[in-house]
Amino acid sequence: MAHGKPMNTTRRLLALLTCIIIVFGLSFQARADNLADEAELQFKVGAEAYQKGDFTGALEHFLASNRLVPNRNVLFNIARTYEELKAAPDAYRYYVDALQGESRPDQQRRIEDALKRVAPQVAVLKVTTDPPGATVYLDRKDLGARGNTPANLGLSAGRHKVFVELAGYEAAERDSVDLQTGREQNVSFTL
């Protein structure tokens, strides 16, 4: 009888542990499905707002959709909406993001055409490092990273400070990079 009790307790614990794993597994799956559903809803509401000419409302919903489930197609819609709002630097940035990883030639051309259309309205900063892969910051690090090198950034004209960091290397910076609308400025760092 003494042996039966520990076996029974062990079986109960295993059964309880199995139930917990199943419940957490199902709740994770439900959460993933709910995120996709919510992202799709946000996208649909954004598309409706865009069609009505409510570009600020469309942008809000497209950004929410992309935060929930990142998607190249939504990035393109965000860029297009920024372009409608006459926010060329933001449009340029999102077109660049949409182009990354796009494998369909027709979509690549569409995005490249959009970049050519917007480029004259922005100051383009191309940041490269040797070795590549450094994190790029502009003006203040507390504002967050702007990408990894090689980086192609569309910005407002003016003077900017550029910082780059890569694990295992000494950080580097340039204090005064002057950018002009419609022009491309290259900045290169050897780490």
Short mmCIF file of N, CA, C and O in Angstrom, two decimals, residues 2-116:
data_model
loop_
_atom_site.label_atom_id
_atom_site.label_comp_id
_atom_site.label_asym_id
_atom_site.label_seq_id
_atom_site.Cartn_x
_atom_site.Cartn_y
_atom_site.Cartn_z
N ALA A 2 1.96 1.23 0.68
CA ALA A 2 2.84 2.38 0.72
C ALA A 2 3.36 2.72 -0.66
O ALA A 2 3.57 3.86 -0.98
N HIS A 3 3.58 1.69 -1.50
CA HIS A 3 4.07 1.95 -2.86
C HIS A 3 2.97 2.52 -3.74
O HIS A 3 3.24 3.27 -4.65
N GLY A 4 1.73 2.18 -3.51
CA GLY A 4 0.61 2.65 -4.34
C GLY A 4 0.39 4.14 -4.21
O GLY A 4 0.06 4.81 -5.16
N LYS A 5 0.58 4.69 -3.05
CA LYS A 5 0.32 6.10 -2.84
C LYS A 5 1.30 7.00 -3.60
O LYS A 5 0.88 7.89 -4.30
N PRO A 6 2.61 6.76 -3.53
CA PRO A 6 3.53 7.60 -4.30
C PRO A 6 3.29 7.47 -5.80
O PRO A 6 3.37 8.44 -6.53
N MET A 7 2.98 6.29 -6.29
CA MET A 7 2.71 6.10 -7.72
C MET A 7 1.48 6.92 -8.10
O MET A 7 1.46 7.57 -9.13
N ASN A 8 0.47 6.87 -7.27
CA ASN A 8 -0.76 7.59 -7.53
C ASN A 8 -0.49 9.11 -7.56
O ASN A 8 -0.96 9.82 -8.43
N THR A 9 0.30 9.60 -6.61
CA THR A 9 0.66 11.01 -6.55
C THR A 9 1.48 11.39 -7.77
O THR A 9 1.27 12.45 -8.38
N THR A 10 2.40 10.55 -8.16
CA THR A 10 3.22 10.80 -9.33
C THR A 10 2.36 10.87 -10.58
O THR A 10 2.52 11.77 -11.42
N ARG A 11 1.43 9.95 -10.71
CA ARG A 11 0.54 9.97 -11.87
C ARG A 11 -0.32 11.23 -11.88
O ARG A 11 -0.54 11.83 -12.92
N ARG A 12 -0.80 11.62 -10.72
CA ARG A 12 -1.61 12.83 -10.64
C ARG A 12 -0.79 14.06 -11.05
O ARG A 12 -1.27 14.93 -11.77
N LEU A 13 0.45 14.13 -10.55
CA LEU A 13 1.30 15.25 -10.91
C LEU A 13 1.58 15.27 -12.41
O LEU A 13 1.55 16.32 -13.05
N LEU A 14 1.85 14.10 -12.99
CA LEU A 14 2.08 14.03 -14.43
C LEU A 14 0.83 14.43 -15.21
O LEU A 14 0.92 15.15 -16.21
N ALA A 15 -0.33 13.98 -14.76
CA ALA A 15 -1.58 14.35 -15.42
C ALA A 15 -1.81 15.85 -15.32
O ALA A 15 -2.20 16.50 -16.30
N LEU A 16 -1.55 16.42 -14.15
CA LEU A 16 -1.72 17.85 -13.96
C LEU A 16 -0.73 18.62 -14.84
O LEU A 16 -1.12 19.60 -15.50
N LEU A 17 0.50 18.19 -14.87
CA LEU A 17 1.51 18.83 -15.70
C LEU A 17 1.12 18.75 -17.17
O LEU A 17 1.23 19.73 -17.91
N THR A 18 0.62 17.61 -17.62
CA THR A 18 0.18 17.45 -19.00
C THR A 18 -0.97 18.41 -19.32
O THR A 18 -0.98 19.05 -20.36
N CYS A 19 -1.92 18.52 -18.39
CA CYS A 19 -3.04 19.45 -18.60
C CYS A 19 -2.56 20.89 -18.69
O CYS A 19 -3.02 21.65 -19.54
N ILE A 20 -1.62 21.26 -17.84
CA ILE A 20 -1.09 22.62 -17.86
C ILE A 20 -0.40 22.89 -19.20
O ILE A 20 -0.61 23.94 -19.81
N ILE A 21 0.39 21.95 -19.67
CA ILE A 21 1.07 22.11 -20.95
C ILE A 21 0.06 22.26 -22.08
O ILE A 21 0.19 23.12 -22.94
N ILE A 22 -0.97 21.45 -22.07
CA ILE A 22 -1.99 21.52 -23.13
C ILE A 22 -2.71 22.86 -23.08
O ILE A 22 -2.90 23.51 -24.11
N VAL A 23 -3.10 23.31 -21.88
CA VAL A 23 -3.81 24.58 -21.75
C VAL A 23 -2.93 25.74 -22.23
O VAL A 23 -3.38 26.59 -23.00
N PHE A 24 -1.66 25.76 -21.81
CA PHE A 24 -0.77 26.82 -22.26
C PHE A 24 -0.53 26.74 -23.76
O PHE A 24 -0.49 27.75 -24.45
N GLY A 25 -0.40 25.56 -24.28
CA GLY A 25 -0.22 25.39 -25.72
C GLY A 25 -1.42 25.89 -26.49
O GLY A 25 -1.29 26.60 -27.49
N LEU A 26 -2.61 25.58 -26.02
CA LEU A 26 -3.82 26.05 -26.70
C LEU A 26 -3.98 27.55 -26.56
O LEU A 26 -4.39 28.22 -27.51
N SER A 27 -3.65 28.10 -25.40
CA SER A 27 -3.80 29.54 -25.22
C SER A 27 -2.78 30.28 -26.08
O SER A 27 -3.07 31.34 -26.62
N PHE A 28 -1.57 29.73 -26.24
CA PHE A 28 -0.59 30.36 -27.13
C PHE A 28 -1.10 30.34 -28.56
O PHE A 28 -1.01 31.33 -29.26
N GLN A 29 -1.66 29.21 -29.00
CA GLN A 29 -2.20 29.12 -30.36
C GLN A 29 -3.35 30.09 -30.54
O GLN A 29 -3.44 30.77 -31.55
N ALA A 30 -4.20 30.19 -29.54
CA ALA A 30 -5.33 31.12 -29.63
C ALA A 30 -4.81 32.55 -29.69
O ALA A 30 -5.33 33.37 -30.45
N ARG A 31 -3.78 32.86 -28.91
CA ARG A 31 -3.21 34.20 -28.93
C ARG A 31 -2.65 34.50 -30.30
O ARG A 31 -2.87 35.58 -30.84
N ALA A 32 -1.93 33.56 -30.90
CA ALA A 32 -1.37 33.77 -32.24
C ALA A 32 -2.49 33.99 -33.25
O ALA A 32 -2.41 34.88 -34.09
N ASP A 33 -3.54 33.18 -33.17
CA ASP A 33 -4.67 33.35 -34.09
C ASP A 33 -5.34 34.70 -33.86
O ASP A 33 -5.72 35.38 -34.81
N ASN A 34 -5.49 35.10 -32.59
CA ASN A 34 -6.13 36.37 -32.28
C ASN A 34 -5.31 37.54 -32.82
O ASN A 34 -5.88 38.52 -33.30
N LEU A 35 -3.96 37.47 -32.74
CA LEU A 35 -3.12 38.53 -33.28
C LEU A 35 -3.31 38.66 -34.78
O LEU A 35 -3.44 39.76 -35.31
N ALA A 36 -3.35 37.53 -35.47
CA ALA A 36 -3.54 37.56 -36.92
C ALA A 36 -4.91 38.14 -37.25
O ALA A 36 -5.04 38.95 -38.18
N ASP A 37 -5.93 37.72 -36.51
CA ASP A 37 -7.28 38.25 -36.74
C ASP A 37 -7.33 39.75 -36.49
O ASP A 37 -7.92 40.50 -37.27
N GLU A 38 -6.71 40.18 -35.40
CA GLU A 38 -6.71 41.60 -35.08
C GLU A 38 -5.92 42.40 -36.12
O GLU A 38 -6.33 43.49 -36.53
N ALA A 39 -4.79 41.85 -36.57
CA ALA A 39 -3.99 42.52 -37.59
C ALA A 39 -4.79 42.65 -38.89
O ALA A 39 -4.76 43.70 -39.54
N GLU A 40 -5.51 41.60 -39.25
CA GLU A 40 -6.33 41.65 -40.47
C GLU A 40 -7.44 42.69 -40.34
O GLU A 40 -7.71 43.44 -41.28
N LEU A 41 -8.08 42.75 -39.17
CA LEU A 41 -9.12 43.75 -38.94
C LEU A 41 -8.55 45.16 -39.04
O LEU A 41 -9.12 46.03 -39.69
N GLN A 42 -7.40 45.38 -38.39
CA GLN A 42 -6.77 46.70 -38.45
C GLN A 42 -6.44 47.07 -39.90
O GLN A 42 -6.63 48.21 -40.32
N PHE A 43 -5.97 46.09 -40.67
CA PHE A 43 -5.65 46.35 -42.08
C PHE A 43 -6.91 46.74 -42.86
O PHE A 43 -6.91 47.70 -43.63
N LYS A 44 -8.01 45.98 -42.67
CA LYS A 44 -9.25 46.27 -43.38
C LYS A 44 -9.79 47.66 -43.04
O LYS A 44 -10.22 48.41 -43.92
N VAL A 45 -9.76 48.01 -41.76
CA VAL A 45 -10.24 49.33 -41.34
C VAL A 45 -9.34 50.41 -41.95
O VAL A 45 -9.82 51.45 -42.41
N GLY A 46 -8.04 50.15 -41.98
CA GLY A 46 -7.10 51.09 -42.60
C GLY A 46 -7.38 51.27 -44.08
O GLY A 46 -7.36 52.40 -44.60
N ALA A 47 -7.62 50.17 -44.78
CA ALA A 47 -7.91 50.23 -46.22
C ALA A 47 -9.19 51.02 -46.48
O ALA A 47 -9.26 51.81 -47.43
N GLU A 48 -10.20 50.82 -45.64
CA GLU A 48 -11.46 51.57 -45.80
C GLU A 48 -11.23 53.07 -45.58
O GLU A 48 -11.74 53.90 -46.34
N ALA A 49 -10.44 53.40 -44.56
CA ALA A 49 -10.16 54.81 -44.30
C ALA A 49 -9.37 55.42 -45.46
O ALA A 49 -9.64 56.55 -45.88
N TYR A 50 -8.43 54.66 -46.01
CA TYR A 50 -7.63 55.14 -47.15
C TYR A 50 -8.54 55.44 -48.34
O TYR A 50 -8.41 56.49 -48.98
N GLN A 51 -9.46 54.52 -48.62
CA GLN A 51 -10.38 54.69 -49.75
C GLN A 51 -11.25 55.94 -49.57
O GLN A 51 -11.63 56.58 -50.55
N LYS A 52 -11.56 56.29 -48.33
CA LYS A 52 -12.38 57.47 -48.04
C LYS A 52 -11.55 58.76 -48.01
O LYS A 52 -12.11 59.84 -47.80
N GLY A 53 -10.23 58.64 -48.17
CA GLY A 53 -9.36 59.81 -48.11
C GLY A 53 -8.97 60.22 -46.71
O GLY A 53 -8.37 61.28 -46.52
N ASP A 54 -9.27 59.39 -45.72
CA ASP A 54 -8.87 59.65 -44.33
C ASP A 54 -7.49 59.02 -44.12
O ASP A 54 -7.37 57.94 -43.56
N PHE A 55 -6.46 59.71 -44.59
CA PHE A 55 -5.12 59.13 -44.58
C PHE A 55 -4.53 59.03 -43.17
O PHE A 55 -3.81 58.09 -42.88
N THR A 56 -4.86 59.95 -42.30
CA THR A 56 -4.38 59.86 -40.92
C THR A 56 -4.99 58.64 -40.23
O THR A 56 -4.28 57.88 -39.56
N GLY A 57 -6.29 58.44 -40.40
CA GLY A 57 -6.94 57.25 -39.84
C GLY A 57 -6.40 55.97 -40.44
O GLY A 57 -6.18 54.98 -39.74
N ALA A 58 -6.17 55.98 -41.76
CA ALA A 58 -5.62 54.80 -42.43
C ALA A 58 -4.25 54.47 -41.86
O ALA A 58 -3.94 53.31 -41.57
N LEU A 59 -3.42 55.49 -41.70
CA LEU A 59 -2.07 55.28 -41.18
C LEU A 59 -2.11 54.66 -39.79
O LEU A 59 -1.36 53.72 -39.50
N GLU A 60 -2.98 55.17 -38.95
CA GLU A 60 -3.12 54.62 -37.59
C GLU A 60 -3.40 53.13 -37.63
O GLU A 60 -2.78 52.34 -36.90
N HIS A 61 -4.30 52.71 -38.47
CA HIS A 61 -4.68 51.29 -38.53
C HIS A 61 -3.63 50.44 -39.23
O HIS A 61 -3.38 49.29 -38.82
N PHE A 62 -2.99 50.96 -40.28
CA PHE A 62 -1.93 50.21 -40.94
C PHE A 62 -0.75 49.99 -39.98
O PHE A 62 -0.18 48.90 -39.92
N LEU A 63 -0.39 51.03 -39.22
CA LEU A 63 0.70 50.88 -38.25
C LEU A 63 0.35 49.86 -37.18
O LEU A 63 1.19 49.03 -36.80
N ALA A 64 -0.88 49.88 -36.71
CA ALA A 64 -1.31 48.90 -35.70
C ALA A 64 -1.26 47.49 -36.28
O ALA A 64 -0.81 46.55 -35.62
N SER A 65 -1.72 47.32 -37.50
CA SER A 65 -1.69 46.01 -38.15
C SER A 65 -0.27 45.49 -38.24
O SER A 65 0.01 44.33 -37.93
N ASN A 66 0.65 46.35 -38.64
CA ASN A 66 2.04 45.93 -38.81
C ASN A 66 2.72 45.65 -37.47
O ASN A 66 3.58 44.79 -37.39
N ARG A 67 2.34 46.38 -36.42
CA ARG A 67 2.90 46.09 -35.09
C ARG A 67 2.46 44.70 -34.62
O ARG A 67 3.23 43.97 -34.00
N LEU A 68 1.23 44.35 -34.90
CA LEU A 68 0.70 43.05 -34.47
C LEU A 68 1.34 41.91 -35.25
O LEU A 68 1.76 40.91 -34.66
N VAL A 69 1.39 42.04 -36.57
CA VAL A 69 1.97 41.01 -37.44
C VAL A 69 2.72 41.71 -38.56
O VAL A 69 2.10 42.15 -39.53
N PRO A 70 4.05 41.87 -38.43
CA PRO A 70 4.82 42.55 -39.47
C PRO A 70 4.61 41.92 -40.84
O PRO A 70 4.58 40.70 -40.97
N ASN A 71 4.47 42.79 -41.86
CA ASN A 71 4.12 42.31 -43.19
C ASN A 71 4.62 43.32 -44.23
O ASN A 71 4.33 44.52 -44.11
N ARG A 72 5.35 42.85 -45.25
CA ARG A 72 5.87 43.73 -46.31
C ARG A 72 4.77 44.50 -47.03
O ARG A 72 4.94 45.66 -47.38
N ASN A 73 3.65 43.84 -47.27
CA ASN A 73 2.55 44.51 -47.98
C ASN A 73 1.97 45.65 -47.16
O ASN A 73 1.60 46.70 -47.71
N VAL A 74 1.88 45.47 -45.87
CA VAL A 74 1.38 46.54 -45.01
C VAL A 74 2.40 47.67 -44.97
O VAL A 74 2.03 48.85 -44.97
N LEU A 75 3.70 47.33 -44.98
CA LEU A 75 4.73 48.36 -45.02
C LEU A 75 4.55 49.25 -46.25
O LEU A 75 4.70 50.47 -46.18
N PHE A 76 4.24 48.63 -47.38
CA PHE A 76 4.01 49.40 -48.61
C PHE A 76 2.82 50.34 -48.42
O PHE A 76 2.87 51.50 -48.81
N ASN A 77 1.76 49.85 -47.81
CA ASN A 77 0.58 50.70 -47.58
C ASN A 77 0.88 51.84 -46.62
O ASN A 77 0.36 52.95 -46.79
N ILE A 78 1.71 51.57 -45.62
CA ILE A 78 2.12 52.63 -44.69
C ILE A 78 2.90 53.70 -45.47
O ILE A 78 2.64 54.89 -45.33
N ALA A 79 3.83 53.25 -46.31
CA ALA A 79 4.62 54.19 -47.10
C ALA A 79 3.73 55.02 -48.01
O ALA A 79 3.88 56.25 -48.10
N ARG A 80 2.81 54.37 -48.68
CA ARG A 80 1.91 55.06 -49.61
C ARG A 80 1.05 56.09 -48.87
O ARG A 80 0.80 57.19 -49.36
N THR A 81 0.62 55.73 -47.67
CA THR A 81 -0.19 56.64 -46.87
C THR A 81 0.64 57.84 -46.41
O THR A 81 0.17 58.99 -46.47
N TYR A 82 1.88 57.60 -45.99
CA TYR A 82 2.76 58.73 -45.63
C TYR A 82 2.97 59.63 -46.84
O TYR A 82 3.00 60.86 -46.71
N GLU A 83 3.09 59.03 -48.03
CA GLU A 83 3.26 59.83 -49.23
C GLU A 83 2.03 60.72 -49.46
O GLU A 83 2.16 61.90 -49.80
N GLU A 84 0.85 60.17 -49.26
CA GLU A 84 -0.39 60.96 -49.40
C GLU A 84 -0.44 62.09 -48.38
O GLU A 84 -0.99 63.15 -48.66
N LEU A 85 0.14 61.86 -47.21
CA LEU A 85 0.18 62.88 -46.16
C LEU A 85 1.31 63.88 -46.35
O LEU A 85 1.54 64.73 -45.50
N LYS A 86 2.04 63.76 -47.46
CA LYS A 86 3.17 64.64 -47.78
C LYS A 86 4.28 64.54 -46.74
O LYS A 86 4.98 65.51 -46.47
N ALA A 87 4.45 63.37 -46.17
CA ALA A 87 5.53 63.09 -45.21
C ALA A 87 6.58 62.23 -45.92
O ALA A 87 6.71 61.03 -45.67
N ALA A 88 7.29 62.87 -46.85
CA ALA A 88 8.22 62.14 -47.72
C ALA A 88 9.30 61.36 -46.98
O ALA A 88 9.57 60.20 -47.35
N PRO A 89 9.95 61.90 -45.94
CA PRO A 89 10.97 61.10 -45.26
C PRO A 89 10.41 59.79 -44.67
O PRO A 89 11.04 58.74 -44.77
N ASP A 90 9.23 59.86 -44.08
CA ASP A 90 8.62 58.65 -43.53
C ASP A 90 8.21 57.69 -44.64
O ASP A 90 8.38 56.48 -44.51
N ALA A 91 7.66 58.23 -45.73
CA ALA A 91 7.29 57.38 -46.87
C ALA A 91 8.52 56.66 -47.41
O ALA A 91 8.48 55.45 -47.66
N TYR A 92 9.61 57.39 -47.57
CA TYR A 92 10.84 56.80 -48.10
C TYR A 92 11.31 55.66 -47.20
O TYR A 92 11.64 54.58 -47.68
N ARG A 93 11.32 55.91 -45.88
CA ARG A 93 11.78 54.88 -44.93
C ARG A 93 10.95 53.60 -45.05
O ARG A 93 11.48 52.50 -45.09
N TYR A 94 9.64 53.74 -45.13
CA TYR A 94 8.79 52.55 -45.21
C TYR A 94 8.86 51.88 -46.58
O TYR A 94 8.74 50.66 -46.67
N TYR A 95 9.09 52.64 -47.65
CA TYR A 95 9.31 52.00 -48.95
C TYR A 95 10.59 51.17 -48.92
O TYR A 95 10.64 50.06 -49.44
N VAL A 96 11.64 51.71 -48.30
CA VAL A 96 12.90 50.95 -48.17
C VAL A 96 12.65 49.67 -47.38
O VAL A 96 13.10 48.58 -47.77
N ASP A 97 11.92 49.78 -46.28
CA ASP A 97 11.61 48.59 -45.48
C ASP A 97 10.80 47.58 -46.27
O ASP A 97 11.02 46.37 -46.17
N ALA A 98 9.85 48.05 -47.07
CA ALA A 98 9.02 47.15 -47.87
C ALA A 98 9.84 46.44 -48.94
O ALA A 98 9.56 45.29 -49.28
N LEU A 99 10.86 47.11 -49.46
CA LEU A 99 11.69 46.52 -50.50
C LEU A 99 12.57 45.39 -49.97
O LEU A 99 12.84 44.43 -50.68
N GLN A 100 12.97 45.50 -48.71
CA GLN A 100 13.83 44.47 -48.13
C GLN A 100 13.09 43.15 -48.07
O GLN A 100 12.00 43.05 -47.53
N GLY A 101 13.66 42.15 -48.67
CA GLY A 101 13.07 40.82 -48.63
C GLY A 101 11.99 40.59 -49.68
O GLY A 101 11.45 39.49 -49.78
N GLU A 102 11.65 41.61 -50.47
CA GLU A 102 10.65 41.42 -51.52
C GLU A 102 11.29 40.63 -52.65
O GLU A 102 12.31 41.02 -53.19
N SER A 103 10.69 39.51 -53.00
CA SER A 103 11.28 38.64 -54.02
C SER A 103 10.56 38.70 -55.37
O SER A 103 11.11 38.26 -56.37
N ARG A 104 9.36 39.26 -55.39
CA ARG A 104 8.61 39.32 -56.66
C ARG A 104 9.07 40.51 -57.49
O ARG A 104 8.98 41.65 -57.04
N PRO A 105 9.56 40.26 -58.71
CA PRO A 105 10.08 41.34 -59.54
C PRO A 105 9.08 42.48 -59.80
O PRO A 105 9.46 43.65 -59.78
N ASP A 106 7.81 42.16 -60.00
CA ASP A 106 6.82 43.21 -60.26
C ASP A 106 6.66 44.13 -59.04
O ASP A 106 6.55 45.35 -59.18
N GLN A 107 6.67 43.54 -57.84
CA GLN A 107 6.56 44.34 -56.62
C GLN A 107 7.83 45.14 -56.36
O GLN A 107 7.77 46.27 -55.87
N GLN A 108 8.99 44.53 -56.67
CA GLN A 108 10.25 45.26 -56.52
C GLN A 108 10.24 46.52 -57.39
O GLN A 108 10.61 47.60 -56.93
N ARG A 109 9.81 46.37 -58.65
CA ARG A 109 9.74 47.53 -59.55
C ARG A 109 8.77 48.59 -59.02
O ARG A 109 9.05 49.79 -59.09
N ARG A 110 7.64 48.15 -58.52
CA ARG A 110 6.64 49.08 -57.98
C ARG A 110 7.23 49.89 -56.82
O ARG A 110 7.04 51.11 -56.75
N ILE A 111 7.95 49.22 -55.95
CA ILE A 111 8.54 49.91 -54.80
C ILE A 111 9.70 50.80 -55.25
O ILE A 111 9.84 51.94 -54.78
N GLU A 112 10.53 50.31 -56.16
CA GLU A 112 11.64 51.12 -56.67
C GLU A 112 11.12 52.38 -57.36
O GLU A 112 11.70 53.46 -57.22
N ASP A 113 10.01 52.27 -58.10
CA ASP A 113 9.40 53.43 -58.74
C ASP A 113 8.93 54.43 -57.69
O ASP A 113 9.08 55.65 -57.85
N ALA A 114 8.35 53.92 -56.61
CA ALA A 114 7.89 54.79 -55.53
C ALA A 114 9.08 55.50 -54.87
O ALA A 114 9.00 56.70 -54.57
N LEU A 115 10.17 54.77 -54.67
CA LEU A 115 11.37 55.39 -54.09
C LEU A 115 11.90 56.50 -54.99
O LEU A 115 12.29 57.57 -54.50
N LYS A 116 11.91 56.28 -56.29
CA LYS A 116 12.36 57.32 -57.23
C LYS A 116 11.44 58.54 -57.17
O LYS A 116 11.90 59.67 -57.29
#
